[in-house]
Amino acid sequence: MPQHTAARNGETSPLLGAQQQHYPESEVQKPAPPRWLWQAKNPHTVVLILAIISFFVCSASAMVNMALTRLIEDNLCHRFYDRNEGTSRSYLPIDEKDCKFDKLQSDLAYLLGATSTIEAIFCLVFAFPYGILADIIGRKPVFLLSVSGAAINIIFTLAVLWFRYSASYTMLGPVFSIIGGGNAVFMAVLYSMVSDVLTCHGSSAFFVLTLSALIGNSAAPAVAANLMHTFSPWVPALLALVIVPLAIGLVVFVPETLPLAKQKQHPEILRTHEAEDPDADTDHHHHHSEAPTHSFKSKLTQTFNHLKDFLSAISFRNPSLILVLATFLVRMPETYATGMLFVQYVSVRAGWTIAEAGYLLAVRGAINMVVLLIALPVLSKLVIFQAGSVAAKDLSLARFSAGFAVLGLLLIGAPSVGVMIVGLGLSTFAAGLAPLCRSLASSYVAPEDTSKLYTLIGMLDAGGLIYAGPSMAWLFTKGMQLKGLWMGLPYFVLAGAYVLCVVVLLLVRVPPLPIVDDDELEEDRL
């Protein structure tokens, strides 16, 4: 969780490999009563509780990231002056403005970037295994593990800074992602639980979950900035440690949803099985708990085989799908550059404190909500009449979003703070590019391949986060060396990357007809 904000809009959810399936209510058994009286019985109540959990965790993540940037800067600053002045100032305050020189800011950027890369690697490695484990032992145990691992990461990082060890030790924090798989698994489990409890028409529920995460990521930077300005960076950091256990505690009100997922996968088998033996479901779960290792190995092998077959298949399909997937390679660098790197960038370029620069993240979050909740839906309704199909509409809006992102990123690189803010607003259209391209990509594959496609997109996102931190840190350092207008170098390069996205999207051709499975065609003929 430290060093990069929680996944925006739940884009990491496909890593679990769960696919929302729609069944008529008559074909999915009603959920069994919760084991405990205080657990939610209504699916909509479950979704609401999960949305509150998402809000708390995303808020905690955003607050701790703001605080850690300043705390790590302060740690590096003290060590620099201790080393160069020959006198110990370890416990004396240093004005933040005395820390805004190139060498220290370069070290800070590289340290944050390296930590983000290490965290991304662990998430990429462990997301699949924990996703499969959630399909065996249940959603809630894996959820608790993922949030606990993130909390331990925060505690370890804060302990390093509190006891004034070298800030480089904070790079060991992401190792605790081994416990639960990190933020990617957390978001994936939340979305899977929502999918489990809904029998049909779950888009509004996913919207609520996405909105709660967006609100948390938007409001928390302003709260953190105010607390940092009024008190100390330690206050929002410690507040985040209080919020995380609160989110974990809310899980007791949510029943385990895995049995519902199994009912969706095999409704007719479960109905027959339970009709023959009312206690068979209990025995069935007991059997799984006795031999989880075998199930885990078989599911892991099956998952990788399916993904390998899918990768082989798409390489021979419409090349437009490959072009659409290529756009996901720039999403995480843009997310990183307009997140915590942006705070450091504004702090150095405009001479602001990190707390003051943090308010701009709240502004960006508010604009982001307007773009995703109002601007894009309105444009969607206007474009659909001319586009002729949903895929064509998604493609048109994706081109539009990428074009505005180019302009916004160029303006962020300008010396004027006012121009930066305008650019920040325009760059929020990049947030709409990922869901649009996700929807567009799904139009090229058969329905049964959708979860594999989303898994591949999740891997591209994780891969993008691996190089996002170091590459942006290098460009930021290079920009400080070149001075002047070139201090905006990270954003100029990103603007160039989004120009390529526009070119790529101009080459994309929407599928003329929806892909229909051969077996379904045969059934229609019969």
Coordinates of C-alpha atoms in Angstrom, one line a residue:
M1 CA 0.0 0.0 0.0
P2 CA 2.8 2.6 0.7
Q3 CA 4.4 4.4 -2.2
H4 CA 1.5 4.2 -4.6
T5 CA -2.2 4.8 -4.2
A6 CA -4.8 2.1 -4.2
A7 CA -5.7 1.0 -7.6
R8 CA -7.7 3.6 -9.3
N9 CA -11.3 2.6 -10.1
G10 CA -10.7 -0.9 -9.2
E11 CA -8.6 -1.7 -12.3
T12 CA -6.7 -4.4 -10.6
S13 CA -9.7 -6.5 -9.9
P14 CA -9.2 -8.9 -12.9
L15 CA -6.1 -10.3 -11.4
L16 CA -8.2 -12.7 -9.3
G17 CA -9.4 -14.2 -12.5
A18 CA -13.0 -14.0 -11.5
Q19 CA -15.6 -13.2 -14.2
Q20 CA -19.0 -11.8 -13.5
Q21 CA -21.5 -14.2 -14.9
H22 CA -25.2 -13.4 -15.3
Y23 CA -27.7 -16.1 -14.5
P24 CA -31.5 -15.8 -14.2
E25 CA -32.5 -15.7 -10.6
S26 CA -34.3 -19.0 -11.0
E27 CA -31.0 -20.7 -11.9
V28 CA -29.0 -19.6 -8.9
Q29 CA -29.9 -20.8 -5.5
K30 CA -30.7 -18.2 -2.8
P31 CA -27.8 -17.8 -0.4
A32 CA -27.9 -19.7 2.8
P33 CA -28.6 -17.7 5.9
P34 CA -25.5 -16.1 7.3
R35 CA -23.7 -18.1 10.0
W36 CA -23.9 -15.2 12.5
L37 CA -26.9 -13.0 13.3
W38 CA -25.0 -9.7 12.7
Q39 CA -23.9 -10.6 9.2
A40 CA -25.7 -8.9 6.3
K41 CA -28.4 -11.0 4.7
N42 CA -29.3 -8.7 1.8
P43 CA -26.9 -8.6 -1.2
H44 CA -27.3 -4.8 -1.5
T45 CA -26.2 -4.4 2.2
V46 CA -23.2 -6.6 1.5
V47 CA -22.3 -4.3 -1.5
L48 CA -22.7 -1.2 0.8
I49 CA -20.4 -2.6 3.5
L50 CA -17.8 -3.5 0.9
A51 CA -18.0 0.0 -0.6
I52 CA -17.4 1.5 2.9
I53 CA -14.4 -0.9 3.3
S54 CA -13.0 0.2 -0.1
F55 CA -13.5 3.9 0.9
F56 CA -11.6 3.4 4.2
V57 CA -8.7 1.5 2.8
C58 CA -8.2 3.8 -0.2
S59 CA -8.4 6.8 2.1
A60 CA -5.8 5.3 4.4
S61 CA -3.5 4.5 1.4
A62 CA -3.7 8.0 0.1
M63 CA -3.1 9.6 3.5
V64 CA -0.1 7.4 4.3
N65 CA 1.4 8.1 0.9
M66 CA 1.2 11.8 1.4
A67 CA 2.8 11.6 4.8
L68 CA 5.5 9.1 3.8
T69 CA 6.7 11.4 1.0
R70 CA 7.4 14.1 3.5
L71 CA 8.8 11.8 6.2
I72 CA 11.2 10.2 3.9
E73 CA 12.3 13.5 2.5
D74 CA 12.9 14.7 6.1
N75 CA 14.9 11.5 6.8
L76 CA 17.1 12.0 3.8
C77 CA 17.5 15.7 4.6
H78 CA 18.8 15.1 8.2
R79 CA 21.2 12.5 6.9
F80 CA 22.5 14.8 4.2
Y81 CA 23.2 17.6 6.7
D82 CA 24.7 15.3 9.3
R83 CA 27.1 13.9 6.7
N84 CA 28.1 17.2 5.2
E85 CA 28.2 19.5 8.2
G86 CA 29.9 17.0 10.5
T87 CA 27.5 17.9 13.3
S88 CA 24.5 15.8 14.4
R89 CA 21.1 17.4 13.7
S90 CA 19.3 14.1 13.9
Y91 CA 16.8 15.4 16.4
L92 CA 16.7 19.0 15.4
P93 CA 14.0 20.2 13.0
I94 CA 15.1 21.2 9.5
D95 CA 12.9 23.6 7.5
E96 CA 11.4 21.8 4.5
K97 CA 12.5 24.5 2.1
D98 CA 16.1 23.6 3.0
C99 CA 15.5 20.1 1.5
K100 CA 14.5 21.3 -2.0
F101 CA 17.9 20.9 -3.7
D102 CA 18.5 18.6 -6.7
K103 CA 20.6 15.9 -5.1
L104 CA 18.2 15.1 -2.3
Q105 CA 15.1 15.3 -4.5
S106 CA 16.7 13.0 -7.0
D107 CA 17.4 10.5 -4.2
L108 CA 13.9 10.8 -3.0
A109 CA 12.4 10.2 -6.4
Y110 CA 14.6 7.2 -7.0
L111 CA 13.8 5.7 -3.6
L112 CA 10.0 6.1 -4.0
G113 CA 10.2 4.8 -7.6
A114 CA 12.3 1.7 -6.5
T115 CA 9.9 1.0 -3.6
S116 CA 7.0 1.2 -6.1
T117 CA 8.7 -1.2 -8.4
I118 CA 9.5 -3.7 -5.7
E119 CA 5.9 -3.6 -4.6
A120 CA 4.6 -4.1 -8.1
I121 CA 6.9 -7.2 -8.6
F122 CA 5.6 -8.8 -5.4
C123 CA 2.0 -8.0 -6.5
L124 CA 2.6 -9.5 -9.9
V125 CA 4.1 -12.7 -8.5
F126 CA 1.6 -13.3 -5.7
A127 CA -1.7 -12.0 -7.2
F128 CA -2.4 -15.2 -9.2
P129 CA -1.7 -17.7 -6.3
Y130 CA -3.8 -15.7 -3.8
G131 CA -6.5 -15.2 -6.4
I132 CA -6.7 -19.0 -6.8
L133 CA -6.5 -19.5 -3.0
A134 CA -9.6 -17.3 -2.7
D135 CA -11.4 -19.7 -4.9
I136 CA -10.5 -22.6 -2.6
I137 CA -10.6 -21.4 1.0
G138 CA -12.9 -18.4 0.6
R139 CA -12.8 -14.7 -0.1
K140 CA -12.7 -13.4 3.5
P141 CA -9.5 -15.2 4.7
V142 CA -7.6 -13.9 1.6
F143 CA -9.0 -10.4 2.1
L144 CA -7.9 -10.3 5.7
L145 CA -4.4 -11.5 4.7
S146 CA -4.1 -8.8 2.0
V147 CA -5.1 -5.9 4.3
S148 CA -3.0 -7.3 7.1
G149 CA 0.1 -7.5 4.9
A150 CA -0.5 -3.9 3.7
A151 CA -0.8 -2.8 7.4
I152 CA 2.4 -4.5 8.4
N153 CA 4.1 -2.8 5.4
I154 CA 3.0 0.6 6.8
I155 CA 4.0 -0.2 10.3
F156 CA 7.4 -1.4 9.2
T157 CA 8.0 1.7 7.1
L158 CA 6.9 4.1 9.8
A159 CA 9.1 2.2 12.4
V160 CA 12.2 2.7 10.1
L161 CA 11.5 6.4 9.9
W162 CA 10.5 6.8 13.6
F163 CA 13.7 5.3 14.8
R164 CA 15.7 7.3 12.2
Y165 CA 17.2 4.4 10.4
S166 CA 18.3 5.0 6.8
A167 CA 15.2 5.7 4.6
S168 CA 16.6 3.1 2.1
Y169 CA 15.3 0.4 4.5
T170 CA 11.8 1.4 3.6
M171 CA 12.3 -0.5 0.3
L172 CA 12.0 -3.7 2.4
G173 CA 8.4 -2.8 3.3
P174 CA 6.8 -4.3 0.1
V175 CA 8.3 -7.7 1.0
F176 CA 5.3 -8.0 3.4
S177 CA 3.1 -8.2 0.3
I178 CA 4.0 -11.9 0.5
I179 CA 1.2 -11.8 3.2
G180 CA -1.9 -11.6 1.1
G181 CA -0.5 -10.4 -2.2
G182 CA -0.9 -6.7 -1.7
N183 CA -3.3 -4.1 -3.0
A184 CA -4.0 -5.9 -6.2
V185 CA -5.5 -8.9 -4.4
F186 CA -7.4 -6.7 -2.0
M187 CA -9.3 -5.0 -4.8
A188 CA -9.7 -8.2 -6.7
V189 CA -11.3 -9.9 -3.7
L190 CA -13.7 -7.0 -3.2
Y191 CA -14.9 -7.1 -6.7
S192 CA -15.2 -10.9 -6.6
M193 CA -17.4 -10.7 -3.5
V194 CA -19.7 -8.2 -5.2
S195 CA -19.9 -10.6 -8.2
D196 CA -20.6 -13.5 -5.9
V197 CA -23.6 -12.0 -4.2
L198 CA -25.3 -10.6 -7.4
T199 CA -27.2 -12.9 -9.7
C200 CA -27.7 -10.4 -12.4
H201 CA -27.3 -6.7 -13.5
G202 CA -24.4 -5.9 -11.2
S203 CA -23.0 -2.9 -13.1
S204 CA -24.5 -0.5 -10.6
A205 CA -22.9 -2.3 -7.7
F206 CA -19.5 -2.2 -9.4
F207 CA -20.1 1.5 -10.0
V208 CA -20.8 2.0 -6.3
L209 CA -17.5 0.2 -5.3
T210 CA -15.6 2.2 -7.9
L211 CA -17.1 5.5 -6.7
S212 CA -16.2 4.7 -3.1
A213 CA -12.6 4.1 -4.0
L214 CA -12.5 7.3 -6.1
I215 CA -14.0 9.4 -3.2
G216 CA -11.4 8.0 -0.8
N217 CA -8.5 8.7 -3.1
S218 CA -9.9 12.2 -3.8
A219 CA -10.8 13.4 -0.2
A220 CA -7.9 11.8 1.7
P221 CA -5.1 14.0 0.2
A222 CA -6.8 17.1 1.3
V223 CA -7.3 15.8 4.8
A224 CA -3.7 14.6 5.0
A225 CA -2.4 18.0 3.6
N226 CA -4.4 19.9 6.3
L227 CA -3.2 17.6 9.1
M228 CA 0.4 17.9 7.9
H229 CA 0.2 21.7 7.6
T230 CA -1.5 22.0 11.1
F231 CA 0.3 19.4 13.0
S232 CA 2.9 16.9 11.6
P233 CA 3.2 14.3 8.8
W234 CA 3.0 11.7 11.6
V235 CA -0.6 12.6 12.3
P236 CA -2.1 11.4 9.0
A237 CA 0.3 8.4 9.0
L238 CA -0.9 7.3 12.4
L239 CA -4.5 8.0 11.5
A240 CA -4.1 5.7 8.5
L241 CA -3.0 3.0 10.9
V242 CA -6.3 3.5 12.9
I243 CA -8.4 3.4 9.7
V244 CA -7.1 0.1 8.4
P245 CA -8.1 -2.0 11.4
L246 CA -11.5 -0.2 11.3
A247 CA -11.9 -1.5 7.7
I248 CA -10.8 -5.0 8.7
G249 CA -13.4 -5.0 11.5
L250 CA -16.2 -4.3 9.1
V251 CA -15.6 -7.6 7.4
V252 CA -17.3 -9.4 10.3
F253 CA -20.6 -8.1 9.0
V254 CA -20.0 -9.7 5.6
P255 CA -20.8 -13.5 5.1
E256 CA -18.5 -15.7 3.2
T257 CA -19.5 -15.4 -0.5
L258 CA -17.5 -18.3 -2.0
P259 CA -20.4 -20.8 -1.8
L260 CA -22.5 -18.4 -4.0
A261 CA -19.7 -18.3 -6.6
K262 CA -19.7 -22.1 -6.7
Q263 CA -23.4 -22.1 -7.2
K264 CA -23.0 -19.8 -10.1
Q265 CA -20.4 -22.0 -11.7
H266 CA -22.4 -25.3 -11.2
P267 CA -26.0 -24.5 -10.3
E268 CA -27.5 -27.7 -11.6
I269 CA -24.9 -29.9 -9.8
L270 CA -25.4 -28.2 -6.5
R271 CA -29.2 -28.4 -6.7
T272 CA -29.1 -32.1 -7.3
H273 CA -26.4 -32.7 -4.7
E274 CA -28.2 -30.8 -2.0
A275 CA -31.5 -32.5 -2.9
E276 CA -30.0 -35.9 -2.3
D277 CA -28.1 -34.9 0.9
P278 CA -28.9 -31.7 2.8
D279 CA -25.6 -32.0 4.7
A280 CA -23.6 -32.7 1.5
D281 CA -22.5 -29.0 1.1
T282 CA -20.9 -29.1 4.5
D283 CA -19.1 -32.3 3.7
H284 CA -18.1 -30.9 0.3
H285 CA -16.4 -27.9 1.9
H286 CA -14.8 -30.1 4.5
H287 CA -13.4 -32.2 1.8
H288 CA -11.9 -29.2 0.1
S289 CA -10.4 -28.0 3.4
E290 CA -8.7 -31.4 3.8
A291 CA -6.9 -31.3 0.5
P292 CA -6.3 -27.7 -0.5
T293 CA -2.8 -28.3 -1.8
H294 CA -4.0 -30.6 -4.6
S295 CA -6.8 -28.1 -5.5
F296 CA -4.4 -25.2 -5.5
K297 CA -1.9 -26.9 -7.8
S298 CA -4.5 -28.1 -10.2
K299 CA -6.2 -24.7 -10.3
L300 CA -2.8 -22.9 -10.8
T301 CA -1.9 -25.2 -13.6
Q302 CA -5.3 -24.8 -15.2
T303 CA -5.2 -21.0 -14.9
F304 CA -1.8 -20.7 -16.6
N305 CA -2.7 -23.2 -19.3
H306 CA -5.8 -21.3 -20.1
L307 CA -3.9 -18.0 -20.2
K308 CA -1.2 -19.5 -22.4
D309 CA -3.9 -20.8 -24.8
F310 CA -5.6 -17.4 -24.8
L311 CA -2.3 -15.6 -25.6
S312 CA -1.7 -18.0 -28.5
A313 CA -5.2 -17.4 -29.8
I314 CA -5.3 -13.6 -29.7
S315 CA -2.1 -13.4 -31.7
F316 CA -3.9 -14.7 -34.7
R317 CA -7.1 -12.6 -34.2
N318 CA -7.8 -9.1 -35.2
P319 CA -4.6 -7.1 -34.8
S320 CA -6.7 -4.3 -33.4
L321 CA -7.0 -6.1 -30.1
I322 CA -3.2 -6.1 -29.8
L323 CA -3.2 -2.3 -30.5
V324 CA -5.8 -1.7 -27.9
L325 CA -3.9 -3.8 -25.3
A326 CA -0.8 -1.8 -26.0
T327 CA -2.4 1.4 -24.6
F328 CA -2.4 -0.2 -21.1
L329 CA 1.4 0.1 -21.0
V330 CA 1.2 3.8 -20.4
R331 CA -1.5 3.8 -17.8
M332 CA 0.6 3.1 -14.7
P333 CA 3.4 5.6 -15.6
E334 CA 0.7 8.3 -16.0
T335 CA -0.9 7.3 -12.7
Y336 CA 2.4 7.4 -10.9
A337 CA 3.4 10.8 -12.5
T338 CA 0.1 12.5 -11.7
G339 CA 0.1 11.0 -8.2
M340 CA 2.9 11.2 -5.6
L341 CA 5.5 12.3 -8.2
F342 CA 3.3 15.3 -9.0
V343 CA 3.4 16.3 -5.3
Q344 CA 7.2 16.2 -5.3
Y345 CA 7.4 17.9 -8.7
V346 CA 5.1 20.9 -7.7
S347 CA 6.9 21.1 -4.4
V348 CA 10.3 21.5 -6.1
R349 CA 9.2 23.6 -9.1
A350 CA 6.9 26.0 -7.3
G351 CA 8.7 26.1 -4.0
W352 CA 5.7 24.8 -2.1
T353 CA 5.7 22.4 0.8
I354 CA 4.5 18.9 0.2
A355 CA 1.4 19.6 2.3
E356 CA 0.5 22.6 0.1
A357 CA 1.2 20.6 -3.1
G358 CA -1.0 17.8 -1.7
Y359 CA -4.1 20.0 -2.0
L360 CA -3.7 19.8 -5.8
L361 CA -4.2 16.0 -5.6
A362 CA -7.6 16.7 -3.9
V363 CA -8.4 19.1 -6.8
R364 CA -7.4 16.5 -9.3
G365 CA -9.6 13.9 -7.5
A366 CA -12.6 16.2 -7.7
I367 CA -12.0 16.9 -11.4
N368 CA -11.5 13.2 -11.9
M369 CA -15.0 12.5 -10.4
V370 CA -16.6 15.1 -12.7
V371 CA -14.9 13.6 -15.7
L372 CA -15.8 10.0 -14.9
L373 CA -19.3 10.6 -13.5
I374 CA -20.5 13.5 -15.7
A375 CA -18.3 14.4 -18.7
L376 CA -17.7 11.0 -20.2
P377 CA -21.3 9.7 -19.7
V378 CA -22.7 12.8 -21.4
L379 CA -20.2 12.4 -24.2
S380 CA -21.1 8.8 -24.4
K381 CA -24.7 9.5 -25.0
L382 CA -23.9 12.1 -27.7
V383 CA -21.4 9.8 -29.5
I384 CA -23.5 6.6 -29.5
F385 CA -25.9 8.1 -32.0
Q386 CA -23.2 8.7 -34.5
A387 CA -21.0 5.7 -33.7
G388 CA -23.6 3.0 -34.4
S389 CA -22.3 0.5 -31.9
V390 CA -21.0 0.3 -28.4
A391 CA -17.5 -0.7 -29.6
A392 CA -17.4 2.2 -32.0
K393 CA -18.5 4.6 -29.2
D394 CA -15.8 3.3 -26.9
L395 CA -13.2 3.7 -29.6
S396 CA -14.3 7.3 -30.3
L397 CA -14.3 8.2 -26.6
A398 CA -10.9 6.5 -26.1
R399 CA -9.4 8.7 -28.9
F400 CA -10.9 11.7 -27.4
S401 CA -9.6 10.9 -23.9
A402 CA -6.1 10.2 -25.1
G403 CA -6.1 13.5 -27.0
F404 CA -7.1 15.5 -24.0
A405 CA -4.5 13.6 -21.9
V406 CA -1.7 14.8 -24.4
L407 CA -2.7 18.4 -24.0
G408 CA -3.1 18.1 -20.2
L409 CA 0.3 16.5 -19.7
L410 CA 2.0 19.1 -21.8
L411 CA 0.5 21.9 -19.7
I412 CA 1.5 20.2 -16.4
G413 CA 5.1 20.6 -17.6
A414 CA 4.7 24.4 -17.8
P415 CA 6.4 26.7 -15.2
S416 CA 3.2 28.5 -14.2
V417 CA 1.2 26.9 -11.4
G418 CA -2.0 28.1 -12.9
V419 CA -1.2 26.4 -16.2
M420 CA -0.2 23.3 -14.3
I421 CA -3.7 23.2 -12.6
V422 CA -5.4 23.5 -16.0
G423 CA -3.2 20.7 -17.3
L424 CA -4.0 18.6 -14.3
G425 CA -7.7 19.0 -15.0
L426 CA -7.3 18.0 -18.7
S427 CA -5.1 15.1 -17.9
T428 CA -7.8 13.5 -15.8
F429 CA -9.4 12.3 -19.1
A430 CA -6.6 9.8 -19.1
A431 CA -8.5 8.1 -16.2
G432 CA -11.3 7.3 -18.6
L433 CA -9.0 5.8 -21.2
A434 CA -8.5 2.5 -19.3
P435 CA -12.1 1.5 -18.7
L436 CA -13.0 2.5 -22.3
C437 CA -10.1 0.4 -23.7
R438 CA -11.1 -2.4 -21.4
S439 CA -14.6 -2.4 -22.8
L440 CA -13.4 -2.0 -26.3
A441 CA -11.0 -5.0 -25.9
S442 CA -13.8 -7.2 -24.6
S443 CA -15.6 -6.7 -27.9
Y444 CA -12.9 -8.7 -29.7
V445 CA -13.1 -11.8 -27.6
A446 CA -15.8 -14.4 -26.9
P447 CA -17.7 -14.1 -23.6
E448 CA -15.9 -17.1 -22.0
D449 CA -12.6 -15.5 -22.7
T450 CA -13.4 -12.2 -21.0
S451 CA -11.9 -13.2 -17.6
K452 CA -8.6 -14.3 -19.4
L453 CA -8.6 -10.9 -21.2
Y454 CA -9.0 -9.0 -17.9
T455 CA -6.3 -11.1 -16.3
L456 CA -3.9 -10.2 -19.2
I457 CA -4.8 -6.5 -18.7
G458 CA -4.1 -6.8 -15.0
M459 CA -0.7 -8.2 -15.8
L460 CA 0.0 -5.3 -18.2
D461 CA -0.9 -2.9 -15.5
A462 CA 1.4 -4.6 -13.0
G463 CA 4.1 -4.7 -15.6
G464 CA 3.7 -1.0 -16.3
L465 CA 4.0 -0.2 -12.6
I466 CA 7.3 -2.0 -12.5
Y467 CA 9.0 0.4 -14.8
A468 CA 6.8 3.5 -14.0
G469 CA 8.7 4.5 -10.8
P470 CA 12.3 4.2 -12.0
S471 CA 11.6 5.7 -15.4
M472 CA 9.7 8.7 -14.0
A473 CA 12.4 9.2 -11.3
W474 CA 15.1 9.3 -14.0
L475 CA 13.2 11.8 -16.1
F476 CA 12.5 13.9 -13.1
T477 CA 16.2 13.9 -12.2
K478 CA 17.2 14.7 -15.7
G479 CA 14.7 17.6 -15.8
M480 CA 16.1 19.1 -12.6
Q481 CA 19.6 19.0 -14.2
L482 CA 18.4 20.7 -17.4
K483 CA 16.5 23.3 -15.5
G484 CA 13.9 25.8 -16.9
L485 CA 11.1 24.4 -19.0
W486 CA 12.8 21.0 -19.1
M487 CA 11.9 20.4 -15.4
G488 CA 8.6 19.2 -16.9
L489 CA 10.4 16.4 -18.8
P490 CA 8.5 13.5 -17.2
Y491 CA 5.2 15.0 -18.4
F492 CA 6.5 15.9 -21.9
V493 CA 7.6 12.3 -22.3
L494 CA 4.3 11.0 -21.1
A495 CA 2.5 13.4 -23.5
G496 CA 4.6 11.8 -26.3
A497 CA 3.5 8.4 -25.1
Y498 CA -0.1 9.4 -25.3
V499 CA 0.4 10.8 -28.8
L500 CA 1.4 7.3 -29.7
C501 CA -1.8 6.1 -28.0
V502 CA -3.8 8.4 -30.2
V503 CA -2.0 7.1 -33.3
V504 CA -2.5 3.5 -32.2
L505 CA -6.2 4.1 -31.6
L506 CA -6.6 5.7 -35.0
L507 CA -5.3 2.4 -36.5
V508 CA -7.9 0.3 -34.5
R509 CA -10.9 -1.0 -36.4
V510 CA -13.9 -2.2 -34.4
P511 CA -15.2 -5.7 -35.0
P512 CA -18.0 -5.7 -37.6
L513 CA -20.1 -8.2 -35.6
P514 CA -20.0 -9.5 -32.0
I515 CA -18.1 -12.8 -31.6
V516 CA -20.4 -15.7 -31.1
D517 CA -19.2 -19.0 -29.8
D518 CA -19.5 -21.9 -32.4
D519 CA -21.4 -24.1 -29.8
E520 CA -24.0 -21.3 -29.3
L521 CA -24.4 -21.1 -33.1
E522 CA -25.0 -24.8 -33.3
E523 CA -27.6 -24.6 -30.5
D524 CA -29.4 -21.8 -32.4
R525 CA -29.5 -23.9 -35.5
L526 CA -31.0 -26.8 -33.6

